JSON list of C-alpha atoms in Angstrom, two decimals:
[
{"chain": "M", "resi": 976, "resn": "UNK", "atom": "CA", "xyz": [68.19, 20.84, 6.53]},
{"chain": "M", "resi": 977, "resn": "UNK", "atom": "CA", "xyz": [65.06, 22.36, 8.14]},
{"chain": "M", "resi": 978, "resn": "UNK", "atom": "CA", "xyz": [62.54, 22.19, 5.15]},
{"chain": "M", "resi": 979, "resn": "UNK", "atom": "CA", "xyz": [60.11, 24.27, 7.09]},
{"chain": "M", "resi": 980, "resn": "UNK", "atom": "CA", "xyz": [60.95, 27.29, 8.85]},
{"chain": "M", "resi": 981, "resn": "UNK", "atom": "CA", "xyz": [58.95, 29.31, 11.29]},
{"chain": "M", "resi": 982, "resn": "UNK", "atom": "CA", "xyz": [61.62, 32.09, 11.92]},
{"chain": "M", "resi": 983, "resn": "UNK", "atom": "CA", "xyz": [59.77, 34.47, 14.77]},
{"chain": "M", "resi": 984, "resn": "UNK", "atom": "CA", "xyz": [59.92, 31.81, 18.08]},
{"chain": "M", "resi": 985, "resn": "UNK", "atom": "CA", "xyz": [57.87, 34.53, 20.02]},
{"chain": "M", "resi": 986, "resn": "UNK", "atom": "CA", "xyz": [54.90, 36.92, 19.28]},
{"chain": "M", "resi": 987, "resn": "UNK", "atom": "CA", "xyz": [52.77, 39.40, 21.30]},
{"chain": "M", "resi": 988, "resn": "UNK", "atom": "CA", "xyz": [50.01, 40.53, 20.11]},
{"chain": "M", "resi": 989, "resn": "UNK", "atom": "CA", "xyz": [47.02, 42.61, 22.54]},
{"chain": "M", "resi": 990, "resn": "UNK", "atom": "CA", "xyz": [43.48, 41.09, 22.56]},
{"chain": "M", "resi": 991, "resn": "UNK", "atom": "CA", "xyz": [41.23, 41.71, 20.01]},
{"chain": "M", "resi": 992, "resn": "UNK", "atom": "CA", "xyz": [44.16, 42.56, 17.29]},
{"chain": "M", "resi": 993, "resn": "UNK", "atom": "CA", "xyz": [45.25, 40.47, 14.68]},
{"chain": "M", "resi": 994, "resn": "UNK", "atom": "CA", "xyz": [48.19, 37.86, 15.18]},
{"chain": "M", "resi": 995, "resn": "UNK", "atom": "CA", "xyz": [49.84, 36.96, 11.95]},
{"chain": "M", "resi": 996, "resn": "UNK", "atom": "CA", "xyz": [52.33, 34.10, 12.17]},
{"chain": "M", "resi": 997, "resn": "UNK", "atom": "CA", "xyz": [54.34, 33.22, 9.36]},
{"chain": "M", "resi": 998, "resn": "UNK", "atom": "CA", "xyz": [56.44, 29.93, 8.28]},
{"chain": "M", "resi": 999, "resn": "UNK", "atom": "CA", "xyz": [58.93, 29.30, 4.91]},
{"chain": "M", "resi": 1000, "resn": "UNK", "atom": "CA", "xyz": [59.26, 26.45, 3.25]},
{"chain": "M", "resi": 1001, "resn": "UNK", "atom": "CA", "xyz": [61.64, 25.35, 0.62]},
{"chain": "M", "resi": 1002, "resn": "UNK", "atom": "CA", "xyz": [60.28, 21.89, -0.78]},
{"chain": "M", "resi": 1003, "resn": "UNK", "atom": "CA", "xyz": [58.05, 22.94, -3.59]},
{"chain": "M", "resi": 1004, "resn": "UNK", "atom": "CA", "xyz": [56.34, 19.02, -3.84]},
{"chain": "M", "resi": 1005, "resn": "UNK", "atom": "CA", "xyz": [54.55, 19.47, -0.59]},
{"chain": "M", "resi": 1006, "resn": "UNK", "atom": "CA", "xyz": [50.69, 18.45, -1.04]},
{"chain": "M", "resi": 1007, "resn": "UNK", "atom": "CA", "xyz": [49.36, 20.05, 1.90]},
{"chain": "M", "resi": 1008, "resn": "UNK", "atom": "CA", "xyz": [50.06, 22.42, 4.83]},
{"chain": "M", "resi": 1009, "resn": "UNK", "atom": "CA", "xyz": [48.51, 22.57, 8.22]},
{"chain": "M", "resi": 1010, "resn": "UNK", "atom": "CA", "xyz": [48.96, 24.65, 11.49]},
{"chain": "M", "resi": 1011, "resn": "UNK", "atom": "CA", "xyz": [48.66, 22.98, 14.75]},
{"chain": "M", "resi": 1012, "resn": "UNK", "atom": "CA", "xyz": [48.03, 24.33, 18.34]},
{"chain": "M", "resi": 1013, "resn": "UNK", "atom": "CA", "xyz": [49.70, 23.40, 21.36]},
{"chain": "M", "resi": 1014, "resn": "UNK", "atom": "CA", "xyz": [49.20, 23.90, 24.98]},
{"chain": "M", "resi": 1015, "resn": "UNK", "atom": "CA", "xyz": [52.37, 22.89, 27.77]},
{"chain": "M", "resi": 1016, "resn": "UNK", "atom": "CA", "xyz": [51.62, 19.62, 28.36]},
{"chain": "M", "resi": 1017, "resn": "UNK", "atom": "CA", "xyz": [49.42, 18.58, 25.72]},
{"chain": "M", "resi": 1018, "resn": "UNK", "atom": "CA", "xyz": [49.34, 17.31, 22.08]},
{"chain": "M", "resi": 1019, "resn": "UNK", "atom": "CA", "xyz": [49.38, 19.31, 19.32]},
{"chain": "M", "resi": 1020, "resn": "UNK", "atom": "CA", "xyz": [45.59, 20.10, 17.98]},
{"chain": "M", "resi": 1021, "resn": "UNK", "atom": "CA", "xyz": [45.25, 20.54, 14.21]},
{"chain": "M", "resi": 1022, "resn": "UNK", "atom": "CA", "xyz": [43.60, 24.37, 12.99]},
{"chain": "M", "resi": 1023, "resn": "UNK", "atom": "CA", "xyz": [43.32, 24.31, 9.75]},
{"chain": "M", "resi": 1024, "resn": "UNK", "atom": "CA", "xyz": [44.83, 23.40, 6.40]},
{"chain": "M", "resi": 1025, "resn": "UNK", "atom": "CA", "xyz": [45.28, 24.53, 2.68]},
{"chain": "M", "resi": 1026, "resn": "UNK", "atom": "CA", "xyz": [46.11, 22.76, 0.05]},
{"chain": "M", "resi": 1027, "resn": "UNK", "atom": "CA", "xyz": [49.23, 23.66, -2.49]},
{"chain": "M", "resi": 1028, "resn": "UNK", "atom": "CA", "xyz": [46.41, 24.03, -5.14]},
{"chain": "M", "resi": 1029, "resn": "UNK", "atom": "CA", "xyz": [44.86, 26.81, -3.25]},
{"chain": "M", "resi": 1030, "resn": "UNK", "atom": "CA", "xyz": [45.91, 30.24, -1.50]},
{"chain": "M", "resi": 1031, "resn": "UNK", "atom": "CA", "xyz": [43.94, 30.99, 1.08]},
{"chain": "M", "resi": 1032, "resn": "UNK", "atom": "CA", "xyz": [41.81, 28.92, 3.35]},
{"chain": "M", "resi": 1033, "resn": "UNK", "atom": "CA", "xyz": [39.25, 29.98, 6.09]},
{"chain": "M", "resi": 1034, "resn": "UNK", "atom": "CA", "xyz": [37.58, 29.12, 9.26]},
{"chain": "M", "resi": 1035, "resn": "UNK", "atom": "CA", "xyz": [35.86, 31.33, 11.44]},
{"chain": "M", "resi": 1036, "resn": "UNK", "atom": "CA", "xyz": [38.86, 33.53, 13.31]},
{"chain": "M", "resi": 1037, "resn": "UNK", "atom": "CA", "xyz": [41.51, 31.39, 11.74]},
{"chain": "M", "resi": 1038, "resn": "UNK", "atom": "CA", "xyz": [42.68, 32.13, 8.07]},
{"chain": "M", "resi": 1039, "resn": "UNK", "atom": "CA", "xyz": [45.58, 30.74, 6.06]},
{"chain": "M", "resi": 1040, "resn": "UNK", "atom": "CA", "xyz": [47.24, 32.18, 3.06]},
{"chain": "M", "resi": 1041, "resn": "UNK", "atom": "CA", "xyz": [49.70, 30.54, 0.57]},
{"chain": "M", "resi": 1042, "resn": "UNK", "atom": "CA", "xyz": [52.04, 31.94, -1.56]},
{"chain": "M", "resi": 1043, "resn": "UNK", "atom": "CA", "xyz": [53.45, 29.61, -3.86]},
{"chain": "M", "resi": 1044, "resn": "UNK", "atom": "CA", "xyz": [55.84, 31.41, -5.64]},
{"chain": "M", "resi": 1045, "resn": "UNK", "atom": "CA", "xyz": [57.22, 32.80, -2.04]},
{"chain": "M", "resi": 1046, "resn": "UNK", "atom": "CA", "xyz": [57.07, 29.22, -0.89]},
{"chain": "M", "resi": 1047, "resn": "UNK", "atom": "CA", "xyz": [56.01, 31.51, 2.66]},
{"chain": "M", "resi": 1048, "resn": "UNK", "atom": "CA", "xyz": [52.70, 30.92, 4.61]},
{"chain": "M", "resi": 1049, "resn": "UNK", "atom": "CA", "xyz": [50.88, 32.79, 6.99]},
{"chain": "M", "resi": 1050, "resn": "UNK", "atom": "CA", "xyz": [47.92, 32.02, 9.80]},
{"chain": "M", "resi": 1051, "resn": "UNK", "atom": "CA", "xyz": [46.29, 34.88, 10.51]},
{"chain": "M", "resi": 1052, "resn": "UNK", "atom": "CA", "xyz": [43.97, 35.53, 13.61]},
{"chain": "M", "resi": 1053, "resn": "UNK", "atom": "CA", "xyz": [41.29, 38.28, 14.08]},
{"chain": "M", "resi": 1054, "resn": "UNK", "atom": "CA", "xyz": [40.39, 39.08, 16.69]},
{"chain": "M", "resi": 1055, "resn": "UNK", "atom": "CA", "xyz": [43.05, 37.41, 19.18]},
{"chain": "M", "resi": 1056, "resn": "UNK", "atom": "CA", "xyz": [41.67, 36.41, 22.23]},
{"chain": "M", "resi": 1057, "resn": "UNK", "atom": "CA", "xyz": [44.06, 35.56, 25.29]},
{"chain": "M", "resi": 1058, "resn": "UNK", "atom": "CA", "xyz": [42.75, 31.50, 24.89]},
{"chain": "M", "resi": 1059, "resn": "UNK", "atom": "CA", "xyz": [44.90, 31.70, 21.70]},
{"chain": "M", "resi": 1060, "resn": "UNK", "atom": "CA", "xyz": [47.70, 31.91, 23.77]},
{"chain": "M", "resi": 1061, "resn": "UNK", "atom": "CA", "xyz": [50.04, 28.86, 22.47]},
{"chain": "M", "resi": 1062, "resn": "UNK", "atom": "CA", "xyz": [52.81, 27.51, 20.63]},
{"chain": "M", "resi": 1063, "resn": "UNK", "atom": "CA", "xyz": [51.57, 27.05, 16.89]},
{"chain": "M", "resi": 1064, "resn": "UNK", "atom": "CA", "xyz": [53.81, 24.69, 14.68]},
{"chain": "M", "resi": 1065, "resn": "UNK", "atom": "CA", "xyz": [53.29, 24.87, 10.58]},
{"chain": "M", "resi": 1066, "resn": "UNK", "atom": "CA", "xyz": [53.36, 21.68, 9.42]},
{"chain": "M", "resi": 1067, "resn": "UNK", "atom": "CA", "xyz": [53.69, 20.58, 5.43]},
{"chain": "M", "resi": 1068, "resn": "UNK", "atom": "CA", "xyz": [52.97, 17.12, 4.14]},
{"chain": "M", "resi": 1069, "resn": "UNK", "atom": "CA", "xyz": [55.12, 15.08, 1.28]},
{"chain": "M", "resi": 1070, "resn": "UNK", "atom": "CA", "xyz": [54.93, 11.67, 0.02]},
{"chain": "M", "resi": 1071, "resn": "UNK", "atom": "CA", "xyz": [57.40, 9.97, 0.23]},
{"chain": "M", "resi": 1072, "resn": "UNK", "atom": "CA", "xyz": [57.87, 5.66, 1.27]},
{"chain": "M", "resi": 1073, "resn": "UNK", "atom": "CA", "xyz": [54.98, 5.11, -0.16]},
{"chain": "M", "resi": 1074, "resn": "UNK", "atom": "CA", "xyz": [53.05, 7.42, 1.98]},
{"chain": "M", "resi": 1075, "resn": "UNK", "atom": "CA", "xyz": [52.24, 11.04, 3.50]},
{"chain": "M", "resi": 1076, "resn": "UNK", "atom": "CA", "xyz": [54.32, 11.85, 6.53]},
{"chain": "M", "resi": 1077, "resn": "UNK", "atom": "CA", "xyz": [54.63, 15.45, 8.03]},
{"chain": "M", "resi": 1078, "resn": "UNK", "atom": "CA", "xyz": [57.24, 18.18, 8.31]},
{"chain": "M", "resi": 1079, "resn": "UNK", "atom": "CA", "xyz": [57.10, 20.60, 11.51]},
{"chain": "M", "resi": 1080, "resn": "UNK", "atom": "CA", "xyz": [58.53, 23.61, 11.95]},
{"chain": "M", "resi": 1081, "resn": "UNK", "atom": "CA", "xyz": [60.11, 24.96, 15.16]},
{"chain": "M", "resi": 1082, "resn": "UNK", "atom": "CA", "xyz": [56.84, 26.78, 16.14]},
{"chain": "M", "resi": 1083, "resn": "UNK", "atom": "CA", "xyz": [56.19, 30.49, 17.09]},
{"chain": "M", "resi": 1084, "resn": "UNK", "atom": "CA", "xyz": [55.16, 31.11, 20.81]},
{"chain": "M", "resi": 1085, "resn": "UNK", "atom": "CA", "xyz": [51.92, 33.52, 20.96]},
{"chain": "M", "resi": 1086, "resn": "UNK", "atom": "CA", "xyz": [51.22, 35.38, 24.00]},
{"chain": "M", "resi": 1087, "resn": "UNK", "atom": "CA", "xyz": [47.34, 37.14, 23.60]},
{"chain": "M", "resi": 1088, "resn": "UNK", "atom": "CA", "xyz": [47.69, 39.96, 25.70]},
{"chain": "M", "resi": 1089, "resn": "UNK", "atom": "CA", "xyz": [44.57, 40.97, 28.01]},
{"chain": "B", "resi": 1308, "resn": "UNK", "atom": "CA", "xyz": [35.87, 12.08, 17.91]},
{"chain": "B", "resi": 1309, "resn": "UNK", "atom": "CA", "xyz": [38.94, 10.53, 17.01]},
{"chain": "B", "resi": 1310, "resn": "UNK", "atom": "CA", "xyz": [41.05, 9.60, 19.72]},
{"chain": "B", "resi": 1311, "resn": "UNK", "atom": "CA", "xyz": [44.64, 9.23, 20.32]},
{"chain": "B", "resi": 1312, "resn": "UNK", "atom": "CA", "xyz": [45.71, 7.12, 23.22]},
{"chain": "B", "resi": 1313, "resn": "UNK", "atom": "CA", "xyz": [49.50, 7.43, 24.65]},
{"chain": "B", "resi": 1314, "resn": "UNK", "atom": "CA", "xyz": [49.91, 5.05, 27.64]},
{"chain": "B", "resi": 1315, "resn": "UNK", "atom": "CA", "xyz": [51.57, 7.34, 30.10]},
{"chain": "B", "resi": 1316, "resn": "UNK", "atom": "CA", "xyz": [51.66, 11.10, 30.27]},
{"chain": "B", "resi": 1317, "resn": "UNK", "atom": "CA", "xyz": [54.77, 11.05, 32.76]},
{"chain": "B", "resi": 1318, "resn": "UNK", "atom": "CA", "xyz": [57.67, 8.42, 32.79]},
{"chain": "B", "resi": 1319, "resn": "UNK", "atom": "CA", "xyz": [61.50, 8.35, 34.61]},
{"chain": "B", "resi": 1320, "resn": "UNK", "atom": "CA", "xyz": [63.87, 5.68, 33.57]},
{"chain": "B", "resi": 1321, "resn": "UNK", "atom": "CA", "xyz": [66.98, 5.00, 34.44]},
{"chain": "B", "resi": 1322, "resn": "UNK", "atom": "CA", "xyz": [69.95, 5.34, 31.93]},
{"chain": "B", "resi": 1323, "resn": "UNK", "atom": "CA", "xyz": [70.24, 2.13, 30.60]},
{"chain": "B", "resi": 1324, "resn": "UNK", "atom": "CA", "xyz": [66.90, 0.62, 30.56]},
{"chain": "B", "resi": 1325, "resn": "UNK", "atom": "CA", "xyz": [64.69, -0.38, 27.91]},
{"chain": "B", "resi": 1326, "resn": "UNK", "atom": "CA", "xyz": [61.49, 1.76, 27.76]},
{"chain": "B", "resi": 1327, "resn": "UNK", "atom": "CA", "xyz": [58.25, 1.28, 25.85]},
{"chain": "B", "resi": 1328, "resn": "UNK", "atom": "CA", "xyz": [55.86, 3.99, 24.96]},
{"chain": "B", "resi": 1329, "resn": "UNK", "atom": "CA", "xyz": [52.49, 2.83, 23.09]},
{"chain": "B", "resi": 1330, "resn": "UNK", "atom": "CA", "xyz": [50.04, 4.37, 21.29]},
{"chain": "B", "resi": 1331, "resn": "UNK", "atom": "CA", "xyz": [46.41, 3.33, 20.54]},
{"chain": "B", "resi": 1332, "resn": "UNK", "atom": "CA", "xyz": [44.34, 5.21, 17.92]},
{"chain": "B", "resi": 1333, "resn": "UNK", "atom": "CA", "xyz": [40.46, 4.63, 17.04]},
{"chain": "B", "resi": 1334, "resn": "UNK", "atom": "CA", "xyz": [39.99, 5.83, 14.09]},
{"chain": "B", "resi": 1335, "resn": "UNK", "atom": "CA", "xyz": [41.19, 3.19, 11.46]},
{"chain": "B", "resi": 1336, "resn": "UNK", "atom": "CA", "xyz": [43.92, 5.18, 10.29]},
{"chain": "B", "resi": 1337, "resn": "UNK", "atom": "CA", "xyz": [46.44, 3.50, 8.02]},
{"chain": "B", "resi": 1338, "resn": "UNK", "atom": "CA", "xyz": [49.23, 5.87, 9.63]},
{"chain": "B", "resi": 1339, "resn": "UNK", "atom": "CA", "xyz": [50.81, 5.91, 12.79]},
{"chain": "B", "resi": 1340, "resn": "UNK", "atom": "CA", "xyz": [53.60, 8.48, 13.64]},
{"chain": "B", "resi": 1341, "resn": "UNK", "atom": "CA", "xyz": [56.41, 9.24, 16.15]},
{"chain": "B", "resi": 1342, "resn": "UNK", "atom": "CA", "xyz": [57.82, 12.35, 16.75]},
{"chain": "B", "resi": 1343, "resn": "UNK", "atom": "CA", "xyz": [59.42, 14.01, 19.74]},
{"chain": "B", "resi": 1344, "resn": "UNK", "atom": "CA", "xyz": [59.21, 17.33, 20.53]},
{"chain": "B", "resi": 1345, "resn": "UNK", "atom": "CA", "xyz": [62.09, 19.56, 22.06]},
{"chain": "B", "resi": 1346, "resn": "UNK", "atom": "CA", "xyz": [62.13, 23.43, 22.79]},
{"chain": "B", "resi": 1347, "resn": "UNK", "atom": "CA", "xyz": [63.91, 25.60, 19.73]},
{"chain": "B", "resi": 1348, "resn": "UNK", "atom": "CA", "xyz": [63.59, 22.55, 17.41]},
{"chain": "B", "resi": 1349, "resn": "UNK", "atom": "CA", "xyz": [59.85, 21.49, 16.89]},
{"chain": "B", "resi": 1350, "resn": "UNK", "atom": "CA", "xyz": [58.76, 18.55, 16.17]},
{"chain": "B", "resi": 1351, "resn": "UNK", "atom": "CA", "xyz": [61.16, 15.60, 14.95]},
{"chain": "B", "resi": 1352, "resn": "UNK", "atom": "CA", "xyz": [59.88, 12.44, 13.51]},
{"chain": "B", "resi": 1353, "resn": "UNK", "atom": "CA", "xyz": [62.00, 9.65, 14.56]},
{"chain": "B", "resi": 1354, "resn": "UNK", "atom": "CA", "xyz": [59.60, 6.99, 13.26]},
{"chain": "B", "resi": 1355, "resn": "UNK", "atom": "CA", "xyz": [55.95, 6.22, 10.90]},
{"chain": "B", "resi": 1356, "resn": "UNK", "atom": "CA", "xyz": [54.41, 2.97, 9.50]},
{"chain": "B", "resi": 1357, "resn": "UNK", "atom": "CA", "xyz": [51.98, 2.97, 6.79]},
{"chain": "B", "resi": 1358, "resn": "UNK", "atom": "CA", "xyz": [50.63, -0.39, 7.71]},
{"chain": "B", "resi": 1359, "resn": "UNK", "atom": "CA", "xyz": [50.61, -3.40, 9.99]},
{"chain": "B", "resi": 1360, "resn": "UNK", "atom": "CA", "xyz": [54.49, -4.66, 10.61]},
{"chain": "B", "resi": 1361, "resn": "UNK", "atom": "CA", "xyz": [55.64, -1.67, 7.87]},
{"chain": "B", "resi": 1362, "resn": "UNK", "atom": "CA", "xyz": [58.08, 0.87, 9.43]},
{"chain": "B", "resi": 1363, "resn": "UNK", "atom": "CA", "xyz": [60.06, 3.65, 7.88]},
{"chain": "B", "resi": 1364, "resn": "UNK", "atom": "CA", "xyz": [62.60, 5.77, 8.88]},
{"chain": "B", "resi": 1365, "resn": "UNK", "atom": "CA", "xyz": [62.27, 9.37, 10.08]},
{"chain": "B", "resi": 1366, "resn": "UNK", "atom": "CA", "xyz": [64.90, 12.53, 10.70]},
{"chain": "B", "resi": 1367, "resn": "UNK", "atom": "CA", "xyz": [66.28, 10.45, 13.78]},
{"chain": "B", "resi": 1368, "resn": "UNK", "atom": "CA", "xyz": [65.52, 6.96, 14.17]},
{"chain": "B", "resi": 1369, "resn": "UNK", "atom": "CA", "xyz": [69.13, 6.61, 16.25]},
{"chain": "B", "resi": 1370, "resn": "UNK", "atom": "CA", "xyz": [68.76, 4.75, 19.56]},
{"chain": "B", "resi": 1371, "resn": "UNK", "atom": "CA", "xyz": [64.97, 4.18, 18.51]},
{"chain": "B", "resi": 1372, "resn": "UNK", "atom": "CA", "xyz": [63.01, 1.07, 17.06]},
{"chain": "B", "resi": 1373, "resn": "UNK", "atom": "CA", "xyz": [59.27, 0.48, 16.78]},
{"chain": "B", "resi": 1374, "resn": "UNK", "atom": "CA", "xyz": [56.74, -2.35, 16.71]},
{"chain": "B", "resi": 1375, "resn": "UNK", "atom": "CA", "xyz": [53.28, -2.47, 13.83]},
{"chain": "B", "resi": 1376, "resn": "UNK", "atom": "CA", "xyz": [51.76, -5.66, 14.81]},
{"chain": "B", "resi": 1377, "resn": "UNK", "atom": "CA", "xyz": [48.00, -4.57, 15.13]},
{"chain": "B", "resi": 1378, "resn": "UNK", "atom": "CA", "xyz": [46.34, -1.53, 12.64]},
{"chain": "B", "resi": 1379, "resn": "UNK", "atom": "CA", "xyz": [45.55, 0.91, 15.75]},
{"chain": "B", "resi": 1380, "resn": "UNK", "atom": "CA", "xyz": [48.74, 0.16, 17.89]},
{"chain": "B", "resi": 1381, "resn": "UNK", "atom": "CA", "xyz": [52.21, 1.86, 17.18]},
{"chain": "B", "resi": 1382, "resn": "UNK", "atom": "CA", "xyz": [55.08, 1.15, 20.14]},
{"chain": "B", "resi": 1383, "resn": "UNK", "atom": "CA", "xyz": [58.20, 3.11, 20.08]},
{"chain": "B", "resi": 1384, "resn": "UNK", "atom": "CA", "xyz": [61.20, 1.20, 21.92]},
{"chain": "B", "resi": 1385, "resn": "UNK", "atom": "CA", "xyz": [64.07, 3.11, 23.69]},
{"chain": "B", "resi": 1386, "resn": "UNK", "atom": "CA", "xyz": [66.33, 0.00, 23.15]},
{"chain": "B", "resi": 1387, "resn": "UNK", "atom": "CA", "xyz": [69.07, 1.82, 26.15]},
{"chain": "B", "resi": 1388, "resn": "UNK", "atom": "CA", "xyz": [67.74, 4.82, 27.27]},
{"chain": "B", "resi": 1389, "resn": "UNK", "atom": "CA", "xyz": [70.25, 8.07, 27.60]},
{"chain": "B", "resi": 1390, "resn": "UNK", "atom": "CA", "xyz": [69.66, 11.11, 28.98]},
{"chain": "B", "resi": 1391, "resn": "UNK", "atom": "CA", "xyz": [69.32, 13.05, 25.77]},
{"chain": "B", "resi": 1392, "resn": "UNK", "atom": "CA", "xyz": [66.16, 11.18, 24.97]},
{"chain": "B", "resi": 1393, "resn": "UNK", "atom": "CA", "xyz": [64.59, 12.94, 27.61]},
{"chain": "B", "resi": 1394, "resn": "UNK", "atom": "CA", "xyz": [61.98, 14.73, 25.88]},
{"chain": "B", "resi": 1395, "resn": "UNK", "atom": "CA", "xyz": [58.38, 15.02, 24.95]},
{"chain": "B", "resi": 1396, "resn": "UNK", "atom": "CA", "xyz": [57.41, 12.21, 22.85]},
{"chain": "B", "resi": 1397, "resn": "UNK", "atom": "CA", "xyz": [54.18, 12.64, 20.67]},
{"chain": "B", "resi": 1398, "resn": "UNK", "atom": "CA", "xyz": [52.31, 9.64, 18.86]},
{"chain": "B", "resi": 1399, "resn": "UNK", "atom": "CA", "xyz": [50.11, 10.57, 15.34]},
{"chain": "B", "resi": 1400, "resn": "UNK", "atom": "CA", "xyz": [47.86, 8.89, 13.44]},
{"chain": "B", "resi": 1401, "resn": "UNK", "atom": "CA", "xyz": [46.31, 9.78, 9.70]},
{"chain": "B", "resi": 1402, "resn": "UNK", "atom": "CA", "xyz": [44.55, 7.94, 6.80]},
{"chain": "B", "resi": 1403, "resn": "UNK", "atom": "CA", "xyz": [47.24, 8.02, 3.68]},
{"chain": "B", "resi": 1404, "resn": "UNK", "atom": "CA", "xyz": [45.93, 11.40, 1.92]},
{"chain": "B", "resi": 1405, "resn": "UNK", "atom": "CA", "xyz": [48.22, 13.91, 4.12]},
{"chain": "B", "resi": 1406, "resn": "UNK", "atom": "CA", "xyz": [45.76, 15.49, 5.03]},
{"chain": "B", "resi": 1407, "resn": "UNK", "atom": "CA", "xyz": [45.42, 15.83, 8.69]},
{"chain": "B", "resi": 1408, "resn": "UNK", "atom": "CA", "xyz": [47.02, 14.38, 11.09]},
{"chain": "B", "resi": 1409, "resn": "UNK", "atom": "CA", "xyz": [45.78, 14.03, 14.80]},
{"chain": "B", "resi": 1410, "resn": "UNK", "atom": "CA", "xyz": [47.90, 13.51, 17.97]},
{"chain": "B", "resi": 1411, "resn": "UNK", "atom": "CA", "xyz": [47.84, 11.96, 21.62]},
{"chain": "B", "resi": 1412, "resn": "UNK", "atom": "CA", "xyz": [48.30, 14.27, 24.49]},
{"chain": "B", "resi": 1413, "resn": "UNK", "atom": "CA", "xyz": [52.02, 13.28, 24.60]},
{"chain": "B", "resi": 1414, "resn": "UNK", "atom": "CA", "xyz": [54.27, 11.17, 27.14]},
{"chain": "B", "resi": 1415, "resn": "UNK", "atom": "CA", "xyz": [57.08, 13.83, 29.02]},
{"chain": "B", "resi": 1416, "resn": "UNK", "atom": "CA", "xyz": [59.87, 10.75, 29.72]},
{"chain": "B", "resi": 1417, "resn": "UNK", "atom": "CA", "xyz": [62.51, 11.89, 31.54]},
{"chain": "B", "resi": 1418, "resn": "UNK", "atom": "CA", "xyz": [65.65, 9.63, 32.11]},
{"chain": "B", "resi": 1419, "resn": "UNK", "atom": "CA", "xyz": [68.09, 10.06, 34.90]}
]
């Protein structure tokens, strides 16, 4: 039962545009979501976050939205630059055993064309 | 700058063996995380402790155990590695809130 869904695995976008990558979820007690970044080879670097409380969340290029009543959530990027080129995973957090652990979508591949 | 630690960034095993991957984390973070990481499915937790010698289950603990005994260490034990564990295995650590998590640069095991 995949509780978070990112349903597009791949995404072009050309440089400069705006990448919008989007992820579902269907657990309504989540606390927090989060989108990481992640390189071949590497560990996944946290972006940015929103809480449930909120809907929308910005840093610089990066900017979150929420939509509760969709449960659906979307990074946007403006302007895309090819060094955004990366798989980027949506993540939500829950407590549950006493604790926060984290629930990762699939991820969405996004090429930054030059 | 908090820093994940994962011992190796490459391992092969043999089918069979018992393999240890460890994880060190500086940052005095109550939680410590497991996941591994395989293409069309994401990121699967397998294990997470919320304290010294506490463990909890993830999505697939099966063919998987793991060791708390110090705050900033976390070991996940392949008890009799198979060849569908190969993968690429990610350690986490986070304080409790849920906030953010942060992650090592990953261990690529491959058994054969």
């Amino acid at each position: 039962d995949q509780q978070v869904k990112q349903n597009s695995p791949s995404l072009s976008v050309q440089e400069g545009r705006i990448s919008i990558l989007n992820c579902d979820y269907t657990n309504s007690m989540f606390d927090y979501f989060l989108w990481y970044k992640k390189y071949p080879a590497e560990g996944p670097t946290f972006l940015i976050s929103i809480s449930s409380i909120k809907d929308k969340n910005e840093d610089g290029r990066f900017t979150v939205f929420l939509n509760k009543s969709a449960k659906h959530l979307s990074l946007h990027i403006v302007p895309s630059q090819p060094g955004d080129s990366a798989v980027y995973f949506c993540a939500a957090s829950a407590l549950g055993s006493g604790t926060y652990k984290y629930i990762f979508g699939t991820g969405t591949r996004l090429k930054v064309l030059a | 700058d908090v820093k994940v630690t994962q011992s190796s960034r490459y391992l092969v095993k043999r089918t069979g063996e018992k393999v240890f991957l460890e994880c060190v984390q500086d940052m005095d973070h109550e939680n410590m995380f497991w996941y591994r990481q395989d293409p069309g499915l994401g990121l699967r937790l397998i294990y997470f402790s919320y304290d010294v010698k506490m463990k909890e289950k993830g999505d697939i603990p099966e063919g998987y155990s793991v060791s708390r005994e110090k705050k900033e260490r976390f070991s996940l034990i392949l008890e009799s590695a198979s060849t569908n564990q190969t993968s690429m295995y990610l350690c986490a650590s986070s304080f409790p809130q849920g906030t953010e998590a942060f992650f090592g640069q990953g261990t690529r095991l491959t058994v054969v």
